[in-house]
Coordinates of C-alpha atoms in Angstrom, one line a residue:
Chain A
M1 CA -232.0 -64.2 -2.8
T2 CA -228.3 -65.2 -2.7
D3 CA -226.9 -68.6 -3.6
E4 CA -225.9 -69.3 -0.1
E5 CA -229.4 -68.6 1.3
D6 CA -230.8 -70.8 -1.4
R7 CA -228.6 -73.7 -0.7
R8 CA -229.3 -73.5 3.0
R9 CA -233.0 -73.4 2.3
Q10 CA -232.7 -76.5 0.0
Q11 CA -230.8 -78.4 2.6
G12 CA -233.1 -77.3 5.3
E13 CA -236.1 -78.6 3.4
R14 CA -234.4 -81.9 2.7
R15 CA -233.2 -82.4 6.2
H16 CA -236.4 -81.6 7.9
P17 CA -238.7 -84.3 6.6
S18 CA -236.3 -87.1 7.2
E19 CA -235.9 -86.2 10.8
K20 CA -239.6 -86.2 11.1
D21 CA -239.9 -89.6 9.4
E22 CA -237.9 -91.3 12.1
T23 CA -239.9 -90.0 14.9
S24 CA -243.2 -90.8 13.2
M25 CA -242.5 -94.3 11.9
P26 CA -244.9 -96.2 14.3
R27 CA -247.8 -94.0 13.1
R28 CA -247.3 -94.8 9.5
A29 CA -247.0 -98.5 10.0
R30 CA -250.6 -98.8 10.9
D31 CA -252.9 -101.3 9.3
S32 CA -255.7 -99.5 7.5
S33 CA -258.3 -102.1 7.8
R34 CA -257.8 -102.4 11.5
V35 CA -258.2 -98.6 11.7
R36 CA -261.5 -98.7 9.8
A37 CA -262.8 -101.3 12.2
A38 CA -261.8 -99.1 15.1
I39 CA -263.6 -96.2 13.5
R40 CA -266.9 -98.1 13.4
D41 CA -266.5 -99.2 17.0
E42 CA -265.7 -95.8 18.2
L43 CA -268.5 -94.2 16.3
E44 CA -270.9 -96.2 18.5
E45 CA -269.1 -95.3 21.7
L46 CA -269.2 -91.6 20.7
A47 CA -272.9 -91.4 21.4
E48 CA -272.8 -92.2 25.1
E49 CA -269.6 -90.3 25.8
A50 CA -269.4 -87.5 28.3
P51 CA -268.0 -84.3 26.9
G52 CA -264.5 -83.2 27.9
S53 CA -262.3 -85.8 29.7
K54 CA -260.1 -86.7 26.6
T55 CA -256.6 -85.6 27.3
E56 CA -255.7 -86.5 30.8
A57 CA -252.1 -87.6 31.6
R58 CA -250.6 -86.0 28.4
P59 CA -247.1 -84.5 28.6
I60 CA -247.1 -80.9 29.7
Q61 CA -244.9 -79.2 27.1
K62 CA -246.4 -76.1 25.6
V63 CA -246.6 -76.5 21.8
I64 CA -248.5 -73.4 21.0
A65 CA -248.4 -70.1 22.9
V66 CA -250.2 -67.0 21.8
E67 CA -249.1 -64.1 24.0
N68 CA -250.8 -60.8 24.2
V69 CA -251.5 -60.5 20.5
Y70 CA -252.9 -57.4 19.0
L71 CA -254.0 -57.2 15.4
A72 CA -255.7 -54.5 13.4
F73 CA -256.4 -53.9 9.7
E74 CA -258.8 -51.0 9.0
E75 CA -260.1 -51.5 12.5
P76 CA -259.0 -53.6 15.5
I77 CA -259.6 -57.3 15.1
L78 CA -257.8 -58.9 18.1
E79 CA -256.9 -57.2 21.3
N80 CA -254.6 -58.8 24.0
V81 CA -255.4 -62.3 22.9
S82 CA -253.5 -65.1 24.8
F83 CA -253.9 -68.8 25.0
T84 CA -251.6 -71.9 25.2
A85 CA -251.9 -75.4 23.9
R86 CA -249.9 -78.2 25.5
A87 CA -248.8 -81.3 23.6
G88 CA -251.8 -83.4 22.6
E89 CA -254.4 -80.9 23.6
T90 CA -257.3 -79.7 21.5
I91 CA -258.1 -76.0 21.8
V92 CA -261.4 -75.0 20.3
V93 CA -261.8 -71.3 19.6
V94 CA -265.5 -70.4 19.6
G95 CA -267.3 -67.2 19.1
E96 CA -269.8 -65.4 16.9
S97 CA -269.2 -65.1 13.2
G98 CA -266.9 -62.3 12.1
T99 CA -265.1 -62.0 15.4
G100 CA -261.7 -62.9 13.9
K101 CA -261.6 -66.6 14.8
S102 CA -260.0 -67.6 11.5
T103 CA -257.5 -64.8 11.9
I104 CA -256.1 -66.7 14.9
L105 CA -255.3 -69.6 12.6
K106 CA -253.6 -67.3 10.1
L107 CA -251.5 -65.9 12.9
L108 CA -250.4 -69.4 14.0
L109 CA -249.5 -70.2 10.3
R110 CA -247.7 -66.9 10.1
L111 CA -249.8 -65.9 7.1
L112 CA -250.4 -62.8 9.2
I113 CA -248.0 -61.1 11.6
P114 CA -249.4 -59.6 14.9
D115 CA -249.0 -55.9 15.4
Q116 CA -248.0 -56.6 19.0
G117 CA -247.3 -59.7 21.0
R118 CA -245.8 -63.0 20.2
V119 CA -246.8 -66.3 18.6
V120 CA -244.6 -69.2 19.8
I121 CA -244.6 -72.6 18.1
D122 CA -242.6 -75.4 19.7
G123 CA -240.6 -72.9 21.7
E124 CA -239.8 -70.8 18.7
D125 CA -241.0 -67.2 18.3
I126 CA -242.4 -67.2 14.8
T127 CA -243.3 -63.5 14.8
H128 CA -240.1 -62.2 13.2
L129 CA -239.1 -65.1 10.9
T130 CA -238.1 -64.6 7.3
F131 CA -240.5 -65.7 4.6
D132 CA -238.4 -68.9 4.0
D133 CA -238.1 -69.8 7.6
A134 CA -241.9 -69.3 8.0
L135 CA -242.4 -71.9 5.2
K136 CA -240.4 -74.3 7.2
V137 CA -242.4 -73.7 10.4
R138 CA -245.6 -74.3 8.4
Q139 CA -244.4 -77.8 7.6
K140 CA -244.9 -78.7 11.2
M141 CA -248.6 -77.9 10.8
G142 CA -251.4 -79.4 8.9
M143 CA -254.3 -77.1 8.1
V144 CA -257.8 -78.0 7.1
F145 CA -259.6 -75.2 5.4
Q146 CA -263.3 -74.4 5.7
G147 CA -264.0 -75.3 2.1
A148 CA -261.2 -77.9 2.1
A149 CA -259.2 -75.8 -0.4
L150 CA -258.2 -78.8 -2.4
F151 CA -256.3 -77.9 -5.6
D152 CA -259.0 -78.4 -8.1
S153 CA -256.7 -79.0 -11.0
M154 CA -255.2 -82.1 -9.3
T155 CA -256.6 -85.5 -8.5
V156 CA -257.2 -86.6 -4.9
Y157 CA -254.0 -88.5 -5.1
E158 CA -252.0 -85.5 -6.3
N159 CA -253.6 -83.4 -3.6
V160 CA -252.6 -85.7 -0.7
A161 CA -249.2 -86.3 -2.3
Y162 CA -248.5 -82.6 -2.8
P163 CA -246.8 -81.9 0.6
L164 CA -244.7 -85.0 0.2
R165 CA -243.6 -84.1 -3.3
E166 CA -242.9 -80.6 -2.1
H167 CA -240.8 -81.3 0.9
T168 CA -239.5 -84.8 0.8
T169 CA -237.5 -86.9 -1.6
L170 CA -239.5 -90.0 -1.0
P171 CA -239.6 -92.4 -4.0
E172 CA -243.0 -92.7 -5.8
D173 CA -244.0 -96.0 -4.3
E174 CA -243.5 -94.7 -0.7
I175 CA -245.5 -91.6 -1.6
E176 CA -248.3 -93.8 -2.9
Q177 CA -248.1 -95.9 0.3
R178 CA -248.3 -92.8 2.4
V179 CA -251.3 -91.4 0.4
R180 CA -253.2 -94.7 0.8
E181 CA -252.5 -94.8 4.5
K182 CA -253.7 -91.3 5.0
L183 CA -256.8 -91.8 2.9
S184 CA -257.6 -94.9 4.8
F185 CA -257.1 -93.1 8.1
V186 CA -259.8 -90.6 7.2
D187 CA -262.0 -93.6 6.2
L188 CA -261.9 -93.2 2.5
E189 CA -261.2 -96.1 0.1
P190 CA -258.0 -95.2 -1.6
D191 CA -258.8 -97.2 -4.8
R192 CA -262.1 -95.5 -5.2
V193 CA -261.2 -91.9 -4.7
M194 CA -257.5 -91.5 -5.7
E195 CA -258.1 -90.7 -9.3
Q196 CA -261.1 -88.5 -8.8
L197 CA -261.0 -84.7 -9.1
P198 CA -262.1 -82.6 -6.1
S199 CA -265.1 -81.4 -8.1
E200 CA -266.5 -85.0 -8.2
L201 CA -266.5 -85.3 -4.4
S202 CA -269.2 -84.5 -1.8
G203 CA -268.6 -81.8 0.8
G204 CA -267.8 -84.3 3.5
M205 CA -265.5 -86.3 1.3
K206 CA -263.6 -83.1 0.4
K207 CA -263.2 -82.3 4.1
R208 CA -261.8 -85.8 4.6
V209 CA -259.3 -85.4 1.7
G210 CA -258.4 -82.0 3.2
I211 CA -257.6 -83.7 6.5
A212 CA -255.6 -86.4 4.7
R213 CA -253.6 -83.8 2.9
G214 CA -253.0 -81.9 6.2
L215 CA -251.8 -85.2 7.7
A216 CA -249.6 -86.3 4.8
N217 CA -246.4 -84.8 6.3
N218 CA -247.1 -86.2 9.8
P219 CA -247.5 -82.8 11.4
E220 CA -247.3 -82.2 15.1
I221 CA -250.0 -79.6 15.0
M222 CA -253.3 -79.7 13.2
L223 CA -255.4 -76.6 12.6
Y224 CA -259.0 -76.7 11.5
D225 CA -261.1 -73.8 10.2
E226 CA -264.8 -74.4 10.8
P227 CA -264.4 -78.2 10.1
T228 CA -268.1 -78.9 10.5
S229 CA -269.7 -75.9 8.9
G230 CA -272.0 -76.6 5.9
L231 CA -272.2 -80.3 6.6
D232 CA -275.3 -82.4 7.4
P233 CA -275.5 -83.6 11.0
L234 CA -274.3 -87.1 10.2
T235 CA -271.2 -85.9 8.3
T236 CA -270.6 -83.4 11.1
A237 CA -270.5 -86.3 13.6
T238 CA -268.1 -88.2 11.5
I239 CA -265.7 -85.3 11.0
T240 CA -265.9 -84.5 14.7
Y241 CA -265.1 -88.1 15.3
L242 CA -262.1 -87.9 12.9
I243 CA -260.6 -85.0 14.7
L244 CA -261.0 -86.9 18.0
K245 CA -259.3 -89.9 16.5
L246 CA -256.4 -87.9 15.3
Q247 CA -256.1 -86.5 18.8
R248 CA -256.1 -89.9 20.4
E249 CA -254.2 -92.1 18.0
L250 CA -251.6 -89.7 16.8
G251 CA -251.4 -87.4 19.8
V252 CA -251.4 -84.3 17.6
T253 CA -252.0 -80.9 19.1
S254 CA -255.0 -79.2 17.5
V255 CA -256.5 -75.8 17.3
V256 CA -260.1 -75.9 16.0
V257 CA -262.0 -72.7 15.0
S258 CA -265.7 -73.4 15.1
H259 CA -269.1 -71.9 15.9
D260 CA -270.6 -75.3 16.3
I261 CA -270.6 -75.4 20.1
R262 CA -272.0 -79.0 20.3
S263 CA -269.0 -80.5 18.4
A264 CA -266.7 -78.1 20.2
F265 CA -267.7 -79.5 23.6
R266 CA -267.2 -83.0 22.2
M267 CA -263.6 -82.5 21.1
A268 CA -262.1 -79.7 23.3
S269 CA -259.5 -80.1 26.0
K270 CA -259.9 -76.3 26.4
I271 CA -262.3 -73.8 24.9
A272 CA -261.4 -70.2 24.1
L273 CA -264.3 -67.9 23.7
L274 CA -263.6 -65.0 21.5
A275 CA -265.9 -62.0 22.1
N276 CA -265.4 -58.3 21.4
R277 CA -261.9 -59.0 20.0
R278 CA -260.7 -60.5 23.3
I279 CA -260.6 -64.0 24.8
G280 CA -263.6 -63.8 27.2
F281 CA -263.0 -67.2 28.6
F282 CA -260.3 -69.8 28.4
G283 CA -260.7 -73.1 30.2
S284 CA -262.1 -76.6 30.1
P285 CA -265.6 -77.3 28.8
E286 CA -266.7 -78.2 32.4
E287 CA -265.5 -74.9 33.6
M288 CA -267.3 -73.2 30.8
T289 CA -270.7 -74.8 31.6
A290 CA -270.1 -74.0 35.3
S291 CA -269.5 -70.3 34.6
D292 CA -271.9 -67.7 35.8
D293 CA -270.7 -65.1 33.3
P294 CA -273.8 -63.7 31.6
Y295 CA -272.2 -63.6 28.1
I296 CA -271.1 -67.2 28.4
R297 CA -274.6 -68.2 29.7
E298 CA -276.1 -66.4 26.7
F299 CA -273.6 -67.9 24.3
L300 CA -274.3 -71.4 25.6
G301 CA -278.1 -70.7 25.7
G302 CA -278.8 -72.6 22.6
F303 CA -276.9 -75.7 23.7
Chain B
M21 CA -262.6 -33.1 1.9
I22 CA -262.0 -33.5 -1.8
L23 CA -258.3 -33.1 -1.3
E24 CA -258.4 -35.8 1.3
R25 CA -260.1 -38.2 -1.0
F26 CA -257.7 -37.4 -3.8
N27 CA -254.9 -38.0 -1.3
D28 CA -256.2 -41.4 -0.3
A29 CA -256.8 -42.4 -4.0
A30 CA -253.2 -41.3 -4.9
K31 CA -251.8 -43.3 -1.9
R32 CA -253.7 -46.4 -3.0
G33 CA -252.5 -46.0 -6.5
V34 CA -248.9 -45.7 -5.5
Y35 CA -249.3 -48.6 -3.2
S36 CA -250.8 -50.8 -5.9
L37 CA -248.0 -49.9 -8.2
Q38 CA -245.5 -50.9 -5.6
E39 CA -247.3 -54.2 -5.0
F40 CA -247.3 -54.8 -8.8
F41 CA -243.6 -54.2 -9.2
V42 CA -242.7 -56.3 -6.1
L43 CA -244.8 -59.2 -7.6
A44 CA -243.0 -58.7 -11.0
G45 CA -239.6 -58.6 -9.4
K46 CA -240.2 -61.8 -7.4
A47 CA -241.8 -63.6 -10.3
I48 CA -238.9 -62.9 -12.6
G49 CA -236.3 -63.4 -9.9
F50 CA -237.8 -66.9 -9.1
I51 CA -237.1 -68.0 -12.7
F52 CA -233.5 -68.5 -11.6
V53 CA -234.2 -70.0 -8.2
K54 CA -234.8 -73.7 -7.4
P55 CA -237.2 -75.5 -7.1
F56 CA -238.2 -75.2 -10.8
Y57 CA -241.8 -76.3 -11.5
A58 CA -241.1 -77.6 -15.0
S59 CA -244.3 -79.4 -15.4
D60 CA -246.3 -76.3 -14.5
L61 CA -244.2 -74.4 -17.1
F62 CA -245.0 -76.8 -19.9
Q63 CA -248.6 -77.0 -18.9
Q64 CA -248.8 -73.2 -19.1
M65 CA -246.9 -73.0 -22.4
D66 CA -249.4 -75.4 -23.8
A67 CA -252.4 -73.5 -22.4
I68 CA -251.1 -70.0 -23.3
G69 CA -249.3 -70.8 -26.5
V70 CA -250.8 -73.8 -28.2
G71 CA -254.3 -72.9 -26.9
S72 CA -254.1 -69.5 -28.5
I73 CA -253.0 -70.6 -32.0
G74 CA -256.6 -70.8 -33.3
I75 CA -257.6 -67.2 -32.5
V76 CA -254.2 -65.9 -33.6
L77 CA -254.5 -67.7 -37.0
L78 CA -258.0 -66.2 -37.5
T79 CA -257.2 -62.7 -36.5
G80 CA -253.9 -62.6 -38.3
F81 CA -255.4 -63.9 -41.6
F82 CA -258.3 -61.5 -41.7
T83 CA -256.3 -58.5 -40.6
G84 CA -253.8 -59.2 -43.3
M85 CA -256.6 -59.5 -45.9
V86 CA -258.4 -56.3 -44.7
L87 CA -255.1 -54.4 -44.6
A88 CA -254.5 -55.5 -48.2
L89 CA -257.9 -54.4 -49.3
Q90 CA -257.7 -51.0 -47.8
S91 CA -254.1 -50.4 -49.0
A92 CA -255.0 -51.5 -52.5
V93 CA -257.4 -48.6 -52.8
Q94 CA -254.8 -46.1 -51.5
L95 CA -251.9 -47.5 -53.5
A96 CA -254.0 -47.6 -56.6
T97 CA -254.3 -43.8 -56.6
F98 CA -250.5 -43.7 -56.9
G99 CA -250.3 -46.6 -59.3
A100 CA -248.1 -48.4 -56.7
T101 CA -250.1 -51.6 -56.1
D102 CA -247.0 -53.6 -57.0
Y103 CA -245.6 -52.6 -53.6
I104 CA -248.5 -54.0 -51.6
G105 CA -246.3 -56.8 -50.2
R106 CA -243.9 -54.2 -48.8
L107 CA -246.6 -52.3 -47.0
I108 CA -248.2 -55.4 -45.5
A109 CA -244.9 -57.0 -44.4
G110 CA -243.8 -53.8 -42.8
S111 CA -247.0 -53.1 -40.9
M112 CA -247.6 -56.7 -39.9
V113 CA -244.1 -57.4 -38.6
R114 CA -243.5 -54.1 -36.9
E115 CA -246.8 -53.1 -35.5
L116 CA -250.0 -55.1 -36.2
G117 CA -248.6 -58.6 -35.5
P118 CA -247.3 -57.9 -32.0
V119 CA -250.2 -55.6 -31.0
L120 CA -252.9 -57.9 -32.3
A121 CA -251.4 -61.0 -30.9
G122 CA -250.9 -59.1 -27.6
L123 CA -254.5 -57.9 -27.5
M124 CA -255.9 -61.3 -28.4
V125 CA -253.8 -63.1 -25.8
A126 CA -254.7 -60.5 -23.2
G127 CA -258.4 -61.2 -23.8
R128 CA -258.0 -65.0 -23.9
V129 CA -255.0 -65.7 -21.6
G130 CA -254.9 -62.7 -19.2
S131 CA -258.5 -63.1 -18.3
G132 CA -258.0 -66.9 -17.8
I133 CA -255.1 -66.3 -15.5
A134 CA -257.0 -63.8 -13.4
A135 CA -260.0 -66.0 -13.2
Q136 CA -258.0 -69.1 -12.2
L137 CA -255.9 -67.4 -9.6
G138 CA -258.9 -65.4 -8.4
S139 CA -260.9 -68.6 -7.9
M140 CA -257.9 -70.2 -6.1
R141 CA -257.7 -67.1 -3.9
V142 CA -261.4 -67.1 -2.9
T143 CA -261.5 -70.8 -2.3
E144 CA -258.4 -70.5 -0.1
Q145 CA -256.2 -72.6 -2.4
I146 CA -253.6 -69.8 -2.3
D147 CA -253.6 -70.0 1.5
A148 CA -253.4 -73.7 1.2
L149 CA -250.2 -73.5 -0.9
N150 CA -248.7 -71.1 1.6
T151 CA -249.6 -73.5 4.4
L152 CA -248.1 -76.4 2.6
G153 CA -244.9 -74.5 2.5
T154 CA -245.0 -73.5 -1.2
D155 CA -244.5 -69.9 -2.3
P156 CA -247.6 -69.2 -4.5
I157 CA -245.6 -66.7 -6.6
K158 CA -243.1 -69.3 -7.5
K159 CA -245.6 -72.1 -8.1
L160 CA -248.2 -70.1 -9.9
V161 CA -246.9 -66.7 -11.1
T162 CA -243.4 -67.6 -12.4
P163 CA -244.5 -70.4 -14.7
R164 CA -247.2 -68.2 -16.2
V165 CA -244.9 -65.3 -16.7
L166 CA -242.1 -67.4 -18.2
A167 CA -244.6 -69.2 -20.5
S168 CA -246.0 -65.9 -21.7
L169 CA -242.5 -64.4 -22.3
I170 CA -241.7 -67.4 -24.5
M171 CA -245.1 -68.0 -26.2
V172 CA -246.4 -64.5 -27.0
P173 CA -243.4 -63.9 -29.4
V174 CA -244.0 -67.3 -30.9
L175 CA -247.6 -66.5 -31.5
T176 CA -246.6 -63.2 -32.9
V177 CA -244.4 -64.8 -35.5
I178 CA -247.4 -67.0 -36.5
N179 CA -249.6 -64.0 -36.6
D180 CA -247.2 -62.1 -38.8
F181 CA -246.8 -65.0 -41.2
V182 CA -250.6 -65.6 -41.5
G183 CA -251.2 -61.9 -41.9
I184 CA -248.8 -61.7 -44.8
L185 CA -250.4 -64.8 -46.3
G186 CA -253.8 -63.1 -46.0
G187 CA -252.3 -60.1 -47.9
N188 CA -251.1 -62.6 -50.5
V189 CA -254.6 -64.0 -51.1
I190 CA -256.0 -60.5 -51.7
A191 CA -253.0 -59.5 -53.9
K192 CA -253.5 -62.5 -56.0
F193 CA -257.2 -62.8 -56.3
Y194 CA -258.3 -59.2 -56.0
L195 CA -255.4 -57.3 -57.5
G196 CA -254.2 -60.1 -59.7
K197 CA -250.6 -59.8 -58.7
P198 CA -248.5 -63.0 -59.0
S199 CA -247.5 -64.5 -55.7
A200 CA -243.8 -64.5 -56.6
L201 CA -243.9 -60.7 -57.0
Y202 CA -245.8 -60.3 -53.7
W203 CA -243.3 -62.4 -51.7
K204 CA -240.3 -60.7 -53.4
T205 CA -241.5 -57.3 -52.2
V206 CA -242.2 -58.8 -48.8
F207 CA -238.6 -59.9 -48.4
E208 CA -237.3 -56.7 -49.9
Q209 CA -239.1 -54.8 -47.1
L210 CA -237.9 -57.1 -44.3
L211 CA -234.3 -56.9 -45.5
S212 CA -234.4 -53.1 -46.1
S213 CA -234.5 -52.2 -42.4
G214 CA -230.8 -52.9 -41.8
F215 CA -229.2 -55.6 -39.8
T216 CA -228.2 -56.2 -36.2
L217 CA -225.0 -58.3 -35.9
H218 CA -224.9 -58.4 -39.7
F219 CA -227.6 -61.0 -40.1
I220 CA -230.7 -60.3 -37.9
P221 CA -233.1 -57.9 -39.8
N222 CA -233.9 -54.9 -37.6
D223 CA -237.6 -55.3 -38.3
F224 CA -237.4 -58.7 -36.6
I225 CA -235.8 -57.2 -33.5
Q226 CA -238.6 -54.6 -33.3
G227 CA -241.3 -57.1 -34.0
L228 CA -240.1 -59.6 -31.4
S229 CA -239.0 -57.3 -28.6
K230 CA -242.6 -56.0 -28.4
P231 CA -244.4 -59.2 -27.9
F232 CA -241.8 -60.2 -25.3
V233 CA -242.8 -57.1 -23.3
F234 CA -246.5 -57.7 -24.0
G235 CA -246.2 -61.3 -22.7
G236 CA -244.8 -60.0 -19.5
I237 CA -247.5 -57.3 -19.2
I238 CA -250.4 -59.8 -19.8
S239 CA -249.3 -62.5 -17.4
L240 CA -248.2 -60.1 -14.6
V241 CA -251.4 -58.0 -14.8
G242 CA -253.5 -61.2 -14.8
C243 CA -251.6 -62.7 -11.8
Y244 CA -251.6 -59.4 -9.9
Y245 CA -255.4 -59.0 -10.1
G246 CA -256.0 -62.7 -9.7
L247 CA -253.9 -62.9 -6.5
K248 CA -255.5 -59.7 -5.1
T249 CA -259.0 -61.0 -5.6
S250 CA -261.4 -60.6 -2.7
G251 CA -265.1 -60.8 -2.2
G252 CA -266.0 -64.2 -3.6
T253 CA -267.2 -65.0 -7.1
E254 CA -268.1 -61.4 -7.8
G255 CA -264.5 -60.5 -7.0
V256 CA -263.3 -63.0 -9.6
G257 CA -265.4 -61.3 -12.2
I258 CA -264.0 -57.9 -11.3
A259 CA -260.5 -59.2 -11.4
T260 CA -261.0 -60.7 -14.8
T261 CA -262.5 -57.5 -16.3
R262 CA -259.8 -55.3 -14.8
T263 CA -257.1 -57.6 -16.2
V264 CA -258.4 -57.4 -19.8
V265 CA -258.9 -53.6 -19.6
T266 CA -255.6 -52.8 -17.9
A267 CA -253.5 -55.2 -20.0
S268 CA -255.1 -54.0 -23.3
I269 CA -254.5 -50.3 -22.4
L270 CA -251.0 -51.0 -21.2
I271 CA -250.2 -52.9 -24.4
L272 CA -251.3 -49.9 -26.6
V273 CA -249.5 -47.3 -24.4
V274 CA -246.3 -49.3 -24.0
D275 CA -246.4 -50.1 -27.7
Y276 CA -246.2 -46.4 -28.5
F277 CA -243.2 -45.7 -26.2
L278 CA -241.5 -48.9 -27.3
T279 CA -241.9 -47.8 -30.9
Q280 CA -240.3 -44.5 -30.1
I281 CA -237.4 -46.1 -28.5
L282 CA -236.9 -48.8 -31.2
L283 CA -237.1 -46.2 -34.0
A284 CA -234.5 -44.1 -32.3
V285 CA -232.2 -47.1 -31.9
F286 CA -232.7 -48.8 -35.2
Q287 CA -233.5 -46.0 -37.7
P288 CA -230.6 -44.2 -39.3

């Protein structure tokens, strides 16, 4: 790498977060105790709520566009896959196990590059970016991994602070404030968990810390890989609720990969059904339940 | 059919080799590119260097002693036991010190690196680093490689010294040679190899360039197999085993060729 490139990269990294900080100030100024109270209230509401109906009257800008994407390793994985997400929408990608659902998230993060087709984030085609530019695009996104993927050599605090340390020049007290805010947002008590190691946490708590880490940089887009798999029904409900809360309170655009059709219906603005390497259905949950397609009927059979 | 299989295997081999050298090039190139992960470097230097002192002390000491015992028998047939210090200093500094330290560190550190990075790979922590905008090679591989490049030579010096000390113990208590004579012959040997830049004994250059290379081999092989891990916990085990086997073999093979080159350069 040349010095020039390096310098640009350094400047780019420094410029980016500060721009973001200005736009996201109101979010960060939230009072955590008020938020926790709101969580309890909403958890009760969640039970009687009809599925769908969450994201009406949102702005219409396309934040994510996947266009005619083909991908193959040893054998084809995705064929002619297209879907879009507008600002504030939650797209849930459902499908049987091993159909390449998680691959879609890796394409959005540009951890993988499609063989054909384009992936557009915020109007920018990320298919042909350099490695360094790809790192910058990834900063717009928060990713929650299936197993949370917390760095097990670091404490919860260090984990959540990691993206801030990496990409901002915030002083330590602001970092701490931000970490506390994010941990409170996911309904964890900062003072109790901050110094714990990931190995000391339960599965549900790890997921929450994972969400807090994904949120730390105030991303515009959140990606979730099987957020509810391997959790008990109660924890599943609270994680589902958290994703909904992010969508409503922060207006983030989300892509959720899941085979948990129940929670998918609860949080989706649109559902994309991946079957035989293709998107077999893309539309609202209501449209999905109304569909006569035999595969969809069979897929929904258990629901 | 057989040819086809051979062809595939050859292609995979070449491809792996290419991957390895790309990783090596990036890891070493990143040493000079910001951001520097200084705390990771010191942590690794502590884990690789300080953590390995115990085994290096033990293996060095016992190797020095056994070398003295065996040579004593040989030298006695020529009535040359006075020169035992020369023999031990020469073989420890040039050959045994670097190779033994290298093999011990490969077993202890190489496997550790592979297991750690392998676990991070299978638990998606490597993907998480990428997602959070960090280059995993820069964050994980470069500090380990740099730490090994620095610490394996340091460990070798310790190993050399303890080995010579082990020889001293046998020379004194088994052969009854006074320590002063032993150390005199040791220094004679070390200074007899000629000097580079008029003051660095050539034996030291030989003895320290080897562990430098071995340090690179151990850390890069460990990182390579670690990052390439797939297939869950079983994959981590495979990566660990491969690292130790590959690094040990590479150390012995590379040692031979390095010795050839160094002898050609430094011997009259």
